[in-house]
Every structure is written in structure tokens, then in C-alpha cells.
Short mmCIF file of C-alpha atoms and ligand atoms in Angstrom, two decimals:
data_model
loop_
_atom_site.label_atom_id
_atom_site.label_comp_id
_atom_site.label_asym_id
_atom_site.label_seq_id
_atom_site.Cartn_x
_atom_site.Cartn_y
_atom_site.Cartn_z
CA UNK A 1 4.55 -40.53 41.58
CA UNK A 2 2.64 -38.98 44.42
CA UNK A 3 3.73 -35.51 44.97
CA UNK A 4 1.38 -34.84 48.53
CA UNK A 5 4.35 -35.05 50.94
CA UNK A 6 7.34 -33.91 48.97
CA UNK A 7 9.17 -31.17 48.00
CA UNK A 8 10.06 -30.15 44.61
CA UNK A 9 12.62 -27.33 43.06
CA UNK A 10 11.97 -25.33 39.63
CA UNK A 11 15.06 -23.49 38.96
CA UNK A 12 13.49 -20.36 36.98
CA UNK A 13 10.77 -20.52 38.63
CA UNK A 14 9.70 -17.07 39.25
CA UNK A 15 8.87 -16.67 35.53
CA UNK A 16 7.46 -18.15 32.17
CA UNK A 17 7.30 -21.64 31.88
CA UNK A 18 8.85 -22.15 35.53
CA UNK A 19 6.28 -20.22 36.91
CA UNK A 20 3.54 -21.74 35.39
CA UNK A 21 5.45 -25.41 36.80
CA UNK A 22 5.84 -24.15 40.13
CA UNK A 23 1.80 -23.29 40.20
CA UNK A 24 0.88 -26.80 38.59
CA UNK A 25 3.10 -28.85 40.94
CA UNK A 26 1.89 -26.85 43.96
CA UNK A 27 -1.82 -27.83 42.61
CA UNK A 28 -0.63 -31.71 42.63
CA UNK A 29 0.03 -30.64 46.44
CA UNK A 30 4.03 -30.85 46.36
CA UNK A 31 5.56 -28.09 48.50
CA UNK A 32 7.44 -25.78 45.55
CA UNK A 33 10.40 -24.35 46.14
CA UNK A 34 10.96 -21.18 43.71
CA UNK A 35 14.62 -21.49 42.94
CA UNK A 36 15.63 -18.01 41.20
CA UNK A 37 17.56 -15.62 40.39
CA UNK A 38 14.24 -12.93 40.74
CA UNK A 39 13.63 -12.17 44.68
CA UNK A 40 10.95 -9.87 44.06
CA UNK A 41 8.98 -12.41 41.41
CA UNK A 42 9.70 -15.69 43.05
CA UNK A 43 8.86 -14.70 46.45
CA UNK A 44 5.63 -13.28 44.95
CA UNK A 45 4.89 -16.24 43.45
CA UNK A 46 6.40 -18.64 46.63
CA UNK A 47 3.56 -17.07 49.01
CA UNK A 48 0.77 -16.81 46.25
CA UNK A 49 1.42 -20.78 46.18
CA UNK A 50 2.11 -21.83 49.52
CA UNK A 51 5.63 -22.49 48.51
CA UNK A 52 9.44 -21.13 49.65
CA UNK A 53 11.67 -18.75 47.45
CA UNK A 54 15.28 -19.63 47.38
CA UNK A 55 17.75 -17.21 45.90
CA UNK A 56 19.58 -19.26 43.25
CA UNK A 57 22.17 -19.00 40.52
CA UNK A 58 22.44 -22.05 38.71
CA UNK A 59 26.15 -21.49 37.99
CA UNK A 60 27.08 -20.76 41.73
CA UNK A 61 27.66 -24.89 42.58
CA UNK A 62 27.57 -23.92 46.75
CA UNK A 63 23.89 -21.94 45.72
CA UNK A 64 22.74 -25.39 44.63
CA UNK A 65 24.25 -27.25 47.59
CA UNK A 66 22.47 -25.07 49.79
CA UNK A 67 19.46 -24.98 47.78
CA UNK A 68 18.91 -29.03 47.87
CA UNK A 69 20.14 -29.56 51.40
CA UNK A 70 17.54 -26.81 52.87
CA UNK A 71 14.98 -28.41 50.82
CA UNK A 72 14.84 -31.73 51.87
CA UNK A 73 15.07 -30.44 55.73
CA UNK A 74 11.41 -29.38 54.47
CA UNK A 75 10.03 -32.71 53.74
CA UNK A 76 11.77 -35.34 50.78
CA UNK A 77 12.71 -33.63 47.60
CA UNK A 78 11.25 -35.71 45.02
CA UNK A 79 11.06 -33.69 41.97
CA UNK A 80 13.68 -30.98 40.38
CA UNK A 81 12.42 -28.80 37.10
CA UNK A 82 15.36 -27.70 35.72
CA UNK A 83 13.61 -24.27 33.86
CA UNK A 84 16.29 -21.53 34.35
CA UNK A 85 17.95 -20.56 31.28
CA UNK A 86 19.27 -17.83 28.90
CA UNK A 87 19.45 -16.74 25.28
CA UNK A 88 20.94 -15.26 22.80
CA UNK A 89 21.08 -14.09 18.88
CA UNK A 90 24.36 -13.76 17.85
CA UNK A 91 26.07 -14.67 13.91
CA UNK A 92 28.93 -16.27 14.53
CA UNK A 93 31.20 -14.26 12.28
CA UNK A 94 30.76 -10.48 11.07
CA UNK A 95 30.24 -8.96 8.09
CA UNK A 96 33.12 -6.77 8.15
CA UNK A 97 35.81 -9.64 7.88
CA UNK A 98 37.45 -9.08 11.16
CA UNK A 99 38.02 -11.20 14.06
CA UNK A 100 36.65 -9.09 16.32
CA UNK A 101 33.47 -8.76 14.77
CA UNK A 102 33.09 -13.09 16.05
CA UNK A 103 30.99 -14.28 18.36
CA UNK A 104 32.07 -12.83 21.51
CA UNK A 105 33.74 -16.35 23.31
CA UNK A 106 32.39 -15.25 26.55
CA UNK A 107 28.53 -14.76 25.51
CA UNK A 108 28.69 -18.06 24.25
CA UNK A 109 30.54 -19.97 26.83
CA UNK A 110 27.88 -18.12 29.44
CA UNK A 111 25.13 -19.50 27.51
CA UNK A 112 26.34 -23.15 27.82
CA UNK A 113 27.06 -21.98 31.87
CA UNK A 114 23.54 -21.53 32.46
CA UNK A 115 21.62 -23.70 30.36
CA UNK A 116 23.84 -26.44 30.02
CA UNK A 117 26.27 -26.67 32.83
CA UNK A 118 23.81 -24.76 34.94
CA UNK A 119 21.18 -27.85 34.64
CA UNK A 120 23.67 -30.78 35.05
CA UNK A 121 25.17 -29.24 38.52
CA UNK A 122 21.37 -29.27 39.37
CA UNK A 123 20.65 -32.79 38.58
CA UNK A 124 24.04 -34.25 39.76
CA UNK A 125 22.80 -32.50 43.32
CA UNK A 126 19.34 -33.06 43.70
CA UNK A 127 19.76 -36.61 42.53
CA UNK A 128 22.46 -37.39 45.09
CA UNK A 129 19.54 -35.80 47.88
CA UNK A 130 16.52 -37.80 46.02
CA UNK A 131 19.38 -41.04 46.19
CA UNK A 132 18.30 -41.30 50.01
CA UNK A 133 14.59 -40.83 49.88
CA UNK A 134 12.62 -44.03 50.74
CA UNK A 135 11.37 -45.89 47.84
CA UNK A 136 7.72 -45.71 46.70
CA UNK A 137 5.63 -48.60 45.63
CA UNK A 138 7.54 -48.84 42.10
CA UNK A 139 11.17 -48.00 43.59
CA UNK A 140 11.12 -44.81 42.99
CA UNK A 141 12.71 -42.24 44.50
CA UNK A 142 12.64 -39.17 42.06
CA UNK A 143 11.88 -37.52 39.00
CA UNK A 144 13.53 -34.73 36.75
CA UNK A 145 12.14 -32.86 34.13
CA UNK A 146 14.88 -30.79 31.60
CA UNK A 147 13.60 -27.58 29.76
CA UNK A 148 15.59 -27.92 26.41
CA UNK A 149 14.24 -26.18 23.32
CA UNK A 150 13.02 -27.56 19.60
CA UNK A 151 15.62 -24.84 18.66
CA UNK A 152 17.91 -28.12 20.24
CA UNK A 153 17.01 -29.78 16.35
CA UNK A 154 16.73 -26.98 14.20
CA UNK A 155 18.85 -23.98 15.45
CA UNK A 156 17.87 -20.65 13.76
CA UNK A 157 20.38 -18.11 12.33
CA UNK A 158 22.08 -16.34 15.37
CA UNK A 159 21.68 -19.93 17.70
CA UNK A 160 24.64 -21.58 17.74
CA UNK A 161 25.25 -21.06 21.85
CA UNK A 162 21.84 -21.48 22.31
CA UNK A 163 21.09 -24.11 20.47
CA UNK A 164 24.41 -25.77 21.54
CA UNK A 165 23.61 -25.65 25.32
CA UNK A 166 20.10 -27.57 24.76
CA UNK A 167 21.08 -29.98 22.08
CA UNK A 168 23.95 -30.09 25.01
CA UNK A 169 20.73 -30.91 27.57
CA UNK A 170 18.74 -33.53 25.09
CA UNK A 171 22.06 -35.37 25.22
CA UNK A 172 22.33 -35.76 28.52
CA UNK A 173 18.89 -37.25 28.86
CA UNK A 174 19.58 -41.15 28.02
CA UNK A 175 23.08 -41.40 29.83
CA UNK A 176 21.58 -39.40 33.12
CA UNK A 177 18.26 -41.49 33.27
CA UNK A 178 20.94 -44.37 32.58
CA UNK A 179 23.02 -43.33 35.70
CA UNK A 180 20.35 -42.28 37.84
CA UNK A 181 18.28 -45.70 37.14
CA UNK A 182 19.80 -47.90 39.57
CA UNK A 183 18.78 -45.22 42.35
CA UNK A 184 14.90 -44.98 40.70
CA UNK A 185 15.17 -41.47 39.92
CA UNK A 186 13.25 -40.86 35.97
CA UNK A 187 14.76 -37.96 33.91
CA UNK A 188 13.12 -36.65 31.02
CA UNK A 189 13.21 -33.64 29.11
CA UNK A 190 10.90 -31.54 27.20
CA UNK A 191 11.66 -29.22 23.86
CA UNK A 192 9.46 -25.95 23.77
CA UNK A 193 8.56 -24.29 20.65
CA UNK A 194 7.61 -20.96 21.14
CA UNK A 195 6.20 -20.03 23.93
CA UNK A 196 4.88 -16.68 24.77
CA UNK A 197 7.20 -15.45 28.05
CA UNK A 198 8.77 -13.02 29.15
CA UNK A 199 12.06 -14.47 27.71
CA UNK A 200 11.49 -12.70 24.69
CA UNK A 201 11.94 -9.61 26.80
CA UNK A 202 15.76 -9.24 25.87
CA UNK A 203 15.05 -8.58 21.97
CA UNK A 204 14.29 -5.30 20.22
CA UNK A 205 10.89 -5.11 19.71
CA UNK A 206 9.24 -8.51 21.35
CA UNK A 207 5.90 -7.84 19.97
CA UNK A 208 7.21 -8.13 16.48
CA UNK A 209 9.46 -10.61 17.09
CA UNK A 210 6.98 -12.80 18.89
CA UNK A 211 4.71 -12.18 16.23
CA UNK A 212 6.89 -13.25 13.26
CA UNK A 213 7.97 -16.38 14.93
CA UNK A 214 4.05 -17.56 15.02
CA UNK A 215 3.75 -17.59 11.90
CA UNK A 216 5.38 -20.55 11.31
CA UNK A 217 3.60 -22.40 13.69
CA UNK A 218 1.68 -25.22 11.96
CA UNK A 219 -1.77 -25.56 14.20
CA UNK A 220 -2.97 -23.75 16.58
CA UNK A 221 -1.49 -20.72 15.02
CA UNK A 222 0.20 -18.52 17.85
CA UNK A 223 2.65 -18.95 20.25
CA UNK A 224 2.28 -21.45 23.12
CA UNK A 225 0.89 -20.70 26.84
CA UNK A 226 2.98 -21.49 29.85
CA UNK A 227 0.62 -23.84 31.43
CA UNK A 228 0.44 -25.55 27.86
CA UNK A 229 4.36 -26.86 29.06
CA UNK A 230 3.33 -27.22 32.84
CA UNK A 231 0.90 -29.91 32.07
CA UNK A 232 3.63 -31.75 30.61
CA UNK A 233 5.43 -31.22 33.07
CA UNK A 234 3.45 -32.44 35.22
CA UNK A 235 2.78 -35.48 33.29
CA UNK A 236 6.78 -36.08 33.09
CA UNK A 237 6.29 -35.79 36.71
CA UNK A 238 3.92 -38.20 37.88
CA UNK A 239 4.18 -41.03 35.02
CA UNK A 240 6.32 -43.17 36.34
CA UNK A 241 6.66 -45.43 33.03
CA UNK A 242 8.08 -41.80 31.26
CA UNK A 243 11.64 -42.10 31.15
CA UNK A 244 14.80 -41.35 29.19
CA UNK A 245 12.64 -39.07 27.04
CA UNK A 246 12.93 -35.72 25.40
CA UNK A 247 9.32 -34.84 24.16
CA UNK A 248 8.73 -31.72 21.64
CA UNK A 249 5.67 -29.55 23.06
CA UNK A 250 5.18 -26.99 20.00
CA UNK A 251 2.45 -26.88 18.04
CA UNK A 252 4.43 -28.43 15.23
CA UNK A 253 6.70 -25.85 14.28
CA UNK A 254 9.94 -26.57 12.61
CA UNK A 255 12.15 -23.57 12.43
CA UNK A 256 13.14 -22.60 9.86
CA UNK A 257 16.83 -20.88 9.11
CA UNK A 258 15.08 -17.61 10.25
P1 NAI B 1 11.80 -16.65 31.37
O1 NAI B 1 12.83 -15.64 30.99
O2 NAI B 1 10.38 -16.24 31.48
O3 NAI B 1 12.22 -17.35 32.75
C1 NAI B 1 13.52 -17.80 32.97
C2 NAI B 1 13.81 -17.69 34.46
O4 NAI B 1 15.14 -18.20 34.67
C3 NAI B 1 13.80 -16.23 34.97
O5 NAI B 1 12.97 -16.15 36.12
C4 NAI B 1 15.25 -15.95 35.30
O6 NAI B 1 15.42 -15.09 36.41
C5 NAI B 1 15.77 -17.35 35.62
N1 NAI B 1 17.21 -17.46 35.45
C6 NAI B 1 17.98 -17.01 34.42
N2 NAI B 1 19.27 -17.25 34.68
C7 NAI B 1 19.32 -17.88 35.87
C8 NAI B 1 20.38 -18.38 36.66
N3 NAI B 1 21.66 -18.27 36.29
N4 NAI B 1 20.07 -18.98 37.84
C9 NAI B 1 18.79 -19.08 38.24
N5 NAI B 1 17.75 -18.61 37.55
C10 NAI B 1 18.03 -18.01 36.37
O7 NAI B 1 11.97 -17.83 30.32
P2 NAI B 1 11.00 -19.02 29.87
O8 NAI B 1 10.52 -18.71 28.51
O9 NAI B 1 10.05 -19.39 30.93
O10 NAI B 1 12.08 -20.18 29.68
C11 NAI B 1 12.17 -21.28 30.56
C12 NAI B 1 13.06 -22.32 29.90
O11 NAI B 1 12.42 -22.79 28.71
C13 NAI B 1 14.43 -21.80 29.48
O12 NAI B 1 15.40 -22.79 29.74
C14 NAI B 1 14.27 -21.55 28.01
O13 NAI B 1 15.50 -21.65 27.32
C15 NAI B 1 13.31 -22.67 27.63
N6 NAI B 1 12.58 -22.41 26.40
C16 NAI B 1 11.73 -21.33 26.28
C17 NAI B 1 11.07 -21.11 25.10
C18 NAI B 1 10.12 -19.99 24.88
O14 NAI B 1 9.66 -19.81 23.74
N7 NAI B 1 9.77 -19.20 25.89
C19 NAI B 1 11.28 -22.00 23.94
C20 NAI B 1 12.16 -23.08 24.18
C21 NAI B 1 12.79 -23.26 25.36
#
């Protein structure tokens, strides 16, 4: 797919592996739109690529209405990257023996609001916009790309609403590119090992964390670069015989239980 006159949206897009997307789809000359929850870092990153910053919260349905409509006034959205999404490390039961020492319901159920729910409102939206575009050469009119996680397979200790939310996503893949086939529209997915963002942010100590988590990495030995998963991307993007996929991008980790 040729990505000179179209538009295309990475939700999470002002950071990590969004970022790096937004830069590598702006390079392939589509007009990005930054689609974020981060004014400050996805307008930074909107002008720095000749692209538009869209305030967005995936779980805010009108947000995405508006988001998708106001794009394709710019010029046919063609491609969505569906990179915004949460975590968490939380055991699901205590070690005290009392109930309220659970999994909070609510941190889990917000997990599978983002990441989950978050990325199907996106796709059900943008594909119903891409549904009008004008067929290229093969009949296509779109192409998605999912961010799910290897932690999808192998869940660590502490993942069960993470890992829930983007097994939740690799699911989806099949029956959506399914659905979306008769209007041409491609959805695949890709499953990140560990790759070194700012996600890892919201832990005590990232360094260490980060650091631990190589380790297990089987070759190269360290964590992954952003623009290691935009090329991918990218690839997911413009191949138009890649559908129905979900392709792990990790260096060939398997996690193990922690
Ligand atoms: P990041 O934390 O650097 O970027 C995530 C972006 O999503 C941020 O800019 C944040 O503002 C935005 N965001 C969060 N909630 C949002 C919401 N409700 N609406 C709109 N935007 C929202 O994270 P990173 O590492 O770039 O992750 C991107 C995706 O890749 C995520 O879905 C993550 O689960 C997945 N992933 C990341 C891995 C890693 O090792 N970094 C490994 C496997 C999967």
C-alpha cells in the first residue's frame, strides 16, 4: 500500500513504540496523526514530523469519532496503529488470606478498557471511515496494525489483566481481518518483547527492572529499540499479502514465570 496521499492514526503515539511508528510512517510520506493522551509530547512530535496532534483517550468512544472523522477531512485515512496501552503488576490474591488483599476489580477491568476495548472501538471506527476510501490497484482500502505483547503467550507473575487484554487483542486478529475483508481493509498484529520505553516508567526502579528482564533475552542480548517495532510496522503496513497475522518481534525471549 502506498502511503504518499493518506492519512494515518497511531493511538500512543507521542511515546515509545508509537512514536517511533508515527516517525517511520511520516518517512513513507503518510500524513501522521499523533493520537494521545500526551499534549505536550505528541504535539512535539506532530510538528517535528510534519504531522497533526489529536488529543485522544482511547476509552472516550466520541474522542475516537472525532478523531477519525477530522482525519479523513485531511486527506483518506488509510492506516490506524493501534499503540496506546497500559500495564500493570498485580498477584491476583494476597498473602494475607483476605479478600481485600485481591486484585483490585477496577485496575484490572481498566487494563482490558484501554488495551483491549480501547483498540477494538478504534478499529470498529477507523474501519467504517477506511470502508469508503476508493480502492487501490489490489482492492484495498486500509490497513491496521495491533500492538499486543509476547506477554499475550506467556504471561509473567503479576499479568493476568495485562496479559488478558492482549491475548484479548491476538484474538481479535483472524475474526476482524475476517470482517473487515470484504471491505479490503488488512489487520495484523504484532507481539513485542521487551522493548526499552518509557512504559517501564511506572515500576520502582526501571533501570533494574529493565535490566533483569534482558537477561532472558536469547540473541541480541538487551532490550529492543523502538524503531526495531516501527519497521515492522511499517512492513505490516505496506505488504499487502500480510494479513490475519500476529507476528512476535522479540529477540526470542520466552518469559519466563518471573
Ligand atoms: P509508552 O508508555 O512509551 O507509550 C504508550 C502511549 O500510550 C503513551 O504516550 C500514553 O500517553 C498513551 N496512552 C496510554 N493510555 C492512553 C489512552 N487511554 N488513550 C490514548 N493514549 C493513551 O509505551 P510503549 O512501550 O511504547 O507501548 C506501546 C504499546 O506496545 C502498548 O500497547 C504496550 O502494551 C505494547 N508493548 C510494549 C512493550 C515494551 O516492552 N515496551 C512490550 C510489549 C507490548
Amino acid at each position: 500500500m502506498e502511503l504518499t496521499t493518506t492519512t494515518a492514526i497511531v493511538t500512543g503515539g507521542a511515546s515509545g513504540i508509537g512514536a517511533a511508528s508515527a516517525r517511520a510512517l511520516a518517512a513513507e510520506g503518510a500524513t501522521v496523526v499523533v493520537a494521545d493522551l500526551n499534549a505536550e509530547l505528541g504535539e512535539a512530535l506532530a510538528a517535528e514530523i510534519g504531522g497533526v496532534f489529536m488529543g485522544l483517550d482511547v476509552t472516550d468512544t466520541d474522542q475516537i469519532t472525532t478523531v477519525v472523522e477530522e482525519t479523513a477531512k485531511i486527506a483518506p485515512l488509510r492506516a490506524l496503529v493501534n499503540s496506546a496501552g497500559i500495564a500493570n503488576a498485580i498477584r491476583t490474591i494476597g498473602r494475607d488470606g483476605l479478600l481485600d488483599s485481591a486484585f483490585p476489580l477496577d485496575k484490572f477491568a481498566k487494563v482490558v478498557q484501554v488495551n483491549l476495548i480501547g483498540t477494538f472501538d478504534m478499529i470498529r471506527q477507523a474501519a467504517t471511515v477506511m470502508s469508503r476510501n476508493e480502492p487501490d490497484e489490489n482492492g484495498g482500502r486500509g490497513a491496521i496494525v495491533n500492538m499486543a505483547s509476547v506477554a499475550a503467550f506467556d504471561g509473567q507473575i503479576g499479568q493476568a489483566a495485562y496479559s488478558a487484554s492482549k491475548g484479548g487483542i491476538v484474538g481479535l486478529t483472524l475474526p476482524l481481518a475476517r470482517d473487515l475483508s470484504g471491505a479490503g481493509i488488512r489487520v495484523n498484529t504484532i507481539a513485542p518483547g521487551l522493548i526499552d520505553t518509557p512504559i517501564y516508567n511506572h515500576f520502582p526502579d526501571p533501570e533494574a527492572f529493565k535490566a533483569q528482564l534482558g537477561a532472558g533475552v536469547l540473541f541480541p542480548k538487551r532490550l529492543g529499540r523502538p524503531d526495531e517495532l516501527a519497521s515492522m510496522v511499517v512492513e505490516l503496513i505496506t505488504n499487502d499479502y500480510m494479513n490475519a497475522e500476529t507476528i512476535r518481534v522479540d529477540a526470542g525471549i520466552r518469559l519466563p514465570p518471573k
